[in-house]
Short mmCIF file of C-alpha atoms and ligand atoms in Angstrom, two decimals:
data_model
loop_
_atom_site.label_atom_id
_atom_site.label_comp_id
_atom_site.label_asym_id
_atom_site.label_seq_id
_atom_site.Cartn_x
_atom_site.Cartn_y
_atom_site.Cartn_z
CA MET A 9 27.63 -14.04 25.09
CA SER A 10 26.19 -10.68 24.04
CA LEU A 11 24.33 -10.23 20.77
CA GLU A 12 27.08 -7.90 19.58
CA SER A 13 29.86 -10.48 20.05
CA SER A 14 27.69 -13.34 18.71
CA LYS A 15 26.92 -11.56 15.45
CA THR A 16 30.54 -10.45 14.98
CA LEU A 17 31.84 -13.98 15.65
CA ALA A 18 29.23 -15.49 13.32
CA GLY A 19 30.03 -12.96 10.60
CA ILE A 20 33.77 -13.65 10.74
CA GLY A 21 33.08 -17.40 10.94
CA ALA A 22 30.81 -17.33 7.88
CA ILE A 23 33.50 -15.51 5.84
CA LEU A 24 36.08 -18.11 6.91
CA VAL A 25 33.71 -20.95 5.91
CA ALA A 26 33.73 -19.52 2.39
CA ILE A 27 37.55 -19.64 2.29
CA PRO A 28 39.08 -23.06 1.46
CA PHE A 29 41.24 -24.63 4.23
CA LEU A 30 39.84 -22.16 6.78
CA ASN A 31 36.32 -23.54 6.57
CA LEU A 32 36.67 -25.87 9.55
CA ILE A 33 37.76 -22.98 11.80
CA GLY A 34 34.98 -20.87 10.29
CA ILE A 35 32.25 -23.42 10.91
CA ILE A 36 33.35 -23.85 14.55
CA LEU A 37 33.16 -20.06 15.05
CA VAL A 38 29.69 -20.01 13.45
CA LEU A 39 28.62 -22.86 15.72
CA ILE A 40 29.79 -21.04 18.87
CA ALA A 41 28.05 -17.86 17.70
CA MET A 42 24.86 -19.79 16.86
CA ASN A 43 24.82 -20.98 20.46
CA GLY A 44 24.94 -17.36 21.59
CA LEU A 45 22.21 -16.34 19.13
CA ALA A 46 20.04 -19.28 20.24
CA GLU A 47 20.33 -18.03 23.81
CA TYR A 48 19.61 -14.43 22.81
CA TYR A 49 16.48 -15.32 20.84
CA HIS A 50 15.45 -18.09 23.26
CA GLU A 51 15.26 -20.49 20.32
CA ASP A 52 17.20 -23.71 20.78
CA GLY A 53 16.56 -24.77 17.18
CA ILE A 54 19.04 -22.18 15.86
CA PHE A 55 21.92 -23.95 17.58
CA ARG A 56 20.60 -27.52 17.41
CA ASN A 57 20.16 -27.49 13.62
CA ALA A 58 23.55 -25.85 13.11
CA LEU A 59 25.09 -28.55 15.33
CA TYR A 60 23.47 -31.34 13.28
CA GLY A 61 24.71 -29.66 10.12
CA PHE A 62 28.21 -29.57 11.59
CA ILE A 63 28.06 -33.24 12.70
CA PHE A 64 26.98 -34.40 9.23
CA GLY A 65 29.76 -32.33 7.71
CA ILE A 66 32.30 -33.96 10.04
CA ILE A 67 30.92 -37.47 9.36
CA GLY A 68 31.17 -36.79 5.63
CA ALA A 69 34.76 -35.59 5.95
CA VAL A 70 35.77 -38.53 8.17
CA ALA A 71 34.08 -40.97 5.79
CA LEU A 72 36.00 -39.43 2.91
CA ILE A 73 39.31 -39.80 4.77
CA VAL A 74 38.51 -43.44 5.63
CA VAL A 75 37.73 -44.20 1.99
CA ILE A 76 40.95 -42.53 0.82
CA VAL A 77 42.98 -44.55 3.36
CA MET A 78 41.22 -47.73 2.19
CA LEU A 79 42.00 -46.73 -1.37
CA ILE A 80 45.72 -46.32 -0.67
CA VAL A 81 46.07 -49.39 1.54
CA GLY A 82 43.72 -51.56 -0.48
CA VAL A 83 45.27 -50.87 -3.86
CA ALA A 84 48.72 -51.70 -2.44
CA PHE A 85 47.60 -55.18 -1.40
CA VAL A 86 45.49 -56.34 -4.30
CA SER A 87 46.73 -57.64 -7.61
CA PRO A 88 47.75 -54.97 -10.14
CA VAL A 89 44.98 -56.17 -12.45
CA ALA A 90 42.17 -55.65 -9.91
CA ALA A 91 43.60 -52.46 -8.39
CA PRO A 92 42.22 -49.96 -10.93
CA PHE A 93 38.70 -51.35 -10.59
CA ILE A 94 38.80 -51.26 -6.80
CA GLY A 95 40.34 -47.80 -6.95
CA VAL A 96 37.64 -46.40 -9.21
CA GLY A 97 34.94 -48.13 -7.18
CA LEU A 98 36.15 -46.67 -3.90
CA PHE A 99 36.53 -43.25 -5.49
CA ILE A 100 32.90 -43.27 -6.65
CA VAL A 101 31.74 -44.51 -3.23
CA SER A 102 33.66 -41.71 -1.52
CA LEU A 103 32.04 -39.10 -3.77
CA ILE A 104 28.56 -40.46 -3.06
CA VAL A 105 29.23 -40.52 0.71
CA LEU A 106 30.56 -36.97 0.61
CA TYR A 107 27.57 -35.80 -1.46
CA ILE A 108 24.96 -37.35 0.84
CA PHE A 109 26.50 -36.06 4.03
CA SER A 110 27.10 -32.55 2.74
CA LEU A 111 23.48 -32.50 1.52
CA LEU A 112 22.21 -33.61 4.96
CA GLY A 113 24.47 -31.00 6.56
CA ALA A 114 23.10 -28.28 4.26
CA ILE A 115 19.49 -29.21 5.13
CA PHE A 116 20.22 -28.67 8.81
CA TYR A 117 22.22 -25.47 8.25
CA ARG A 118 19.28 -24.21 6.21
CA ASN A 119 16.87 -25.01 9.05
CA SER A 120 19.08 -23.13 11.47
CA LEU A 121 19.29 -20.11 9.14
CA SER A 122 15.50 -20.16 8.54
CA ILE A 123 14.74 -20.06 12.25
CA LEU A 124 17.33 -17.32 12.72
CA SER A 125 15.74 -15.39 9.86
CA GLN A 126 12.34 -15.53 11.55
CA LYS A 127 13.69 -14.60 14.97
CA SER A 128 15.97 -11.76 13.86
CA GLY A 129 13.76 -10.44 11.05
CA GLU A 130 16.83 -10.58 8.79
CA GLY A 131 15.64 -12.01 5.46
CA MET A 132 19.23 -12.53 4.24
CA PHE A 133 19.48 -15.75 6.28
CA GLU A 134 16.52 -17.29 4.45
CA THR A 135 18.16 -16.49 1.11
CA ALA A 136 21.55 -17.78 2.28
CA GLY A 137 19.99 -21.03 3.54
CA LEU A 138 18.17 -21.63 0.26
CA ILE A 139 21.27 -20.98 -1.86
CA LEU A 140 23.28 -23.24 0.46
CA LEU A 141 20.78 -26.06 -0.06
CA ILE A 142 20.70 -25.60 -3.85
CA GLY A 143 24.51 -25.54 -3.78
CA ALA A 144 24.55 -28.87 -1.95
CA ILE A 145 22.11 -30.43 -4.44
CA ILE A 146 24.08 -29.43 -7.54
CA PRO A 147 27.46 -31.23 -7.62
CA ILE A 148 30.68 -29.30 -8.41
CA ILE A 149 29.04 -26.03 -9.64
CA GLY A 150 27.19 -25.97 -6.32
CA GLU A 151 30.46 -25.12 -4.57
CA VAL A 152 30.21 -21.61 -6.05
CA LEU A 153 26.67 -21.30 -4.67
CA LYS A 154 27.83 -22.50 -1.25
CA PHE A 155 30.52 -19.81 -1.30
CA ILE A 156 27.89 -17.14 -2.15
CA ALA A 157 25.56 -18.52 0.54
CA TRP A 158 28.15 -18.16 3.29
CA ILE A 159 29.06 -14.64 2.18
CA LEU A 160 25.34 -13.72 2.28
CA ALA A 161 25.07 -15.32 5.71
CA ALA A 162 28.04 -13.19 6.84
CA VAL A 163 26.27 -10.06 5.56
CA GLY A 164 23.16 -11.20 7.44
CA PHE A 165 25.08 -11.71 10.68
CA PHE A 166 26.64 -8.25 10.52
CA SER A 167 23.22 -6.75 9.69
CA ILE A 168 21.42 -8.11 12.76
CA LYS A 169 19.89 -5.12 14.47
CA THR A 170 21.28 -4.57 17.92
CA PRO A 171 18.97 -2.69 20.26
CA THR A 172 20.82 0.56 21.03
CA THR A 173 19.06 1.06 24.32
CA GLN A 174 18.25 -1.65 26.77
CA VAL A 175 14.64 -2.36 25.98
CA SER A 176 12.74 -3.22 29.11
CA VAL A 177 11.33 -6.70 28.78
CA VAL A 178 8.28 -5.90 30.87
CA ALA A 179 6.15 -3.25 29.19
CA PRO A 180 4.82 -0.62 31.60
CA SER A 181 1.27 -1.45 32.57
CA PRO A 182 -1.25 0.93 31.02
CA PRO A 183 -2.76 3.50 33.43
CA PRO A 184 -5.97 2.24 35.03
CA ARG A 185 -8.98 3.21 32.99
CA PRO A 186 -11.19 5.79 34.65
CA PRO A 187 -14.65 4.48 35.48
CA SER A 188 -16.62 4.68 32.30
CA ALA A 189 -18.50 7.96 32.27
CA PRO A 190 -21.77 8.03 30.33
CA THR A 191 -21.55 10.03 27.16
CA MET A 192 -24.98 11.59 27.69
CA PRO A 193 -25.81 12.85 31.16
CA VAL A 194 -28.87 10.82 31.94
CA SER A 195 -30.75 12.23 34.86
CA GLU A 196 -32.31 9.75 37.17
CA GLU A 197 -34.45 12.47 38.70
CA LYS A 198 -38.08 12.74 37.71
CA LYS A 199 -40.69 15.40 37.88
CA TYR A 200 -44.42 15.17 37.62
CA CYS A 201 -46.72 17.16 35.42
CA GLN A 202 -48.82 19.54 37.52
CA TYR A 203 -51.74 19.11 35.12
CA CYS A 204 -51.99 15.34 34.61
CA GLY A 205 -49.50 13.90 37.04
CA THR A 206 -47.52 11.99 34.40
CA GLU A 207 -43.89 11.22 35.26
CA ASN A 208 -41.55 13.26 33.08
CA LYS A 209 -37.77 13.68 32.84
CA VAL A 210 -36.46 16.51 35.00
CA GLU A 211 -35.15 18.39 31.94
CA ALA A 212 -38.47 18.08 30.08
CA ILE A 213 -40.15 21.35 29.14
CA PHE A 214 -43.45 19.90 27.95
CA CYS A 215 -45.27 16.99 29.45
CA GLN A 216 -44.86 13.87 27.33
CA LYS A 217 -48.54 12.96 27.79
CA CYS A 218 -50.62 16.15 27.80
CA GLY A 219 -48.08 18.41 26.14
CA LYS A 220 -48.51 21.28 28.57
CA GLN A 221 -45.50 23.29 29.61
CA ILE A 222 -43.99 21.92 32.78
CA GLY A 223 -40.40 23.21 32.58
CA GLU A 224 -38.71 26.49 31.89
CA LYS A 225 -38.79 27.25 28.18
CA GLU A 226 -35.38 27.77 26.66
CA THR A 227 -35.01 31.23 25.13
ZN1 ZN B 303 -49.36 16.55 31.75
#
């Protein structure tokens, strides 16, 4: 899947997650897109964490359904006196189960978004992940934060920079460095003073020992 289609799919998915009753379709789209993004960025954690988040969300939802079924069936078979107590008990249990699993799910979604933020350089994912987590911690009011988080994530997905030109993965090798030339031309040649015989540099004008003129004087 190309980056372009992954980010579009993820963006649409994230918007759908924010919409009640469409959130399951949305989260599946996000999951598929996260797989594409994980491949693009060569970072498995983007998909893996999103998948764990999804699994916890599903477990939470299934657990809630099971508790509701137990509630309906159970209340029908117990004495009318005990029914309200069992009903309230199961209702509280179902809320706790839902809370724990949605919190676990949010932790993993946040991890996925954090990694994606680092890989894509899109800071919006970090913000979205944090708001999502806070939303999962705070009951009831947190739902509003979760909604905002998914909208921010959608903005992030659509904002991922797509390279306009195909950037070559292998950078061209730099041209071979020329052999290092000395900054000062140091002459290896020597000349000898005709007065004292001392070895002097070829460009020397005066002998370094006796000080007599041995070279041509610059005018
Ligand atoms: Zn000399």
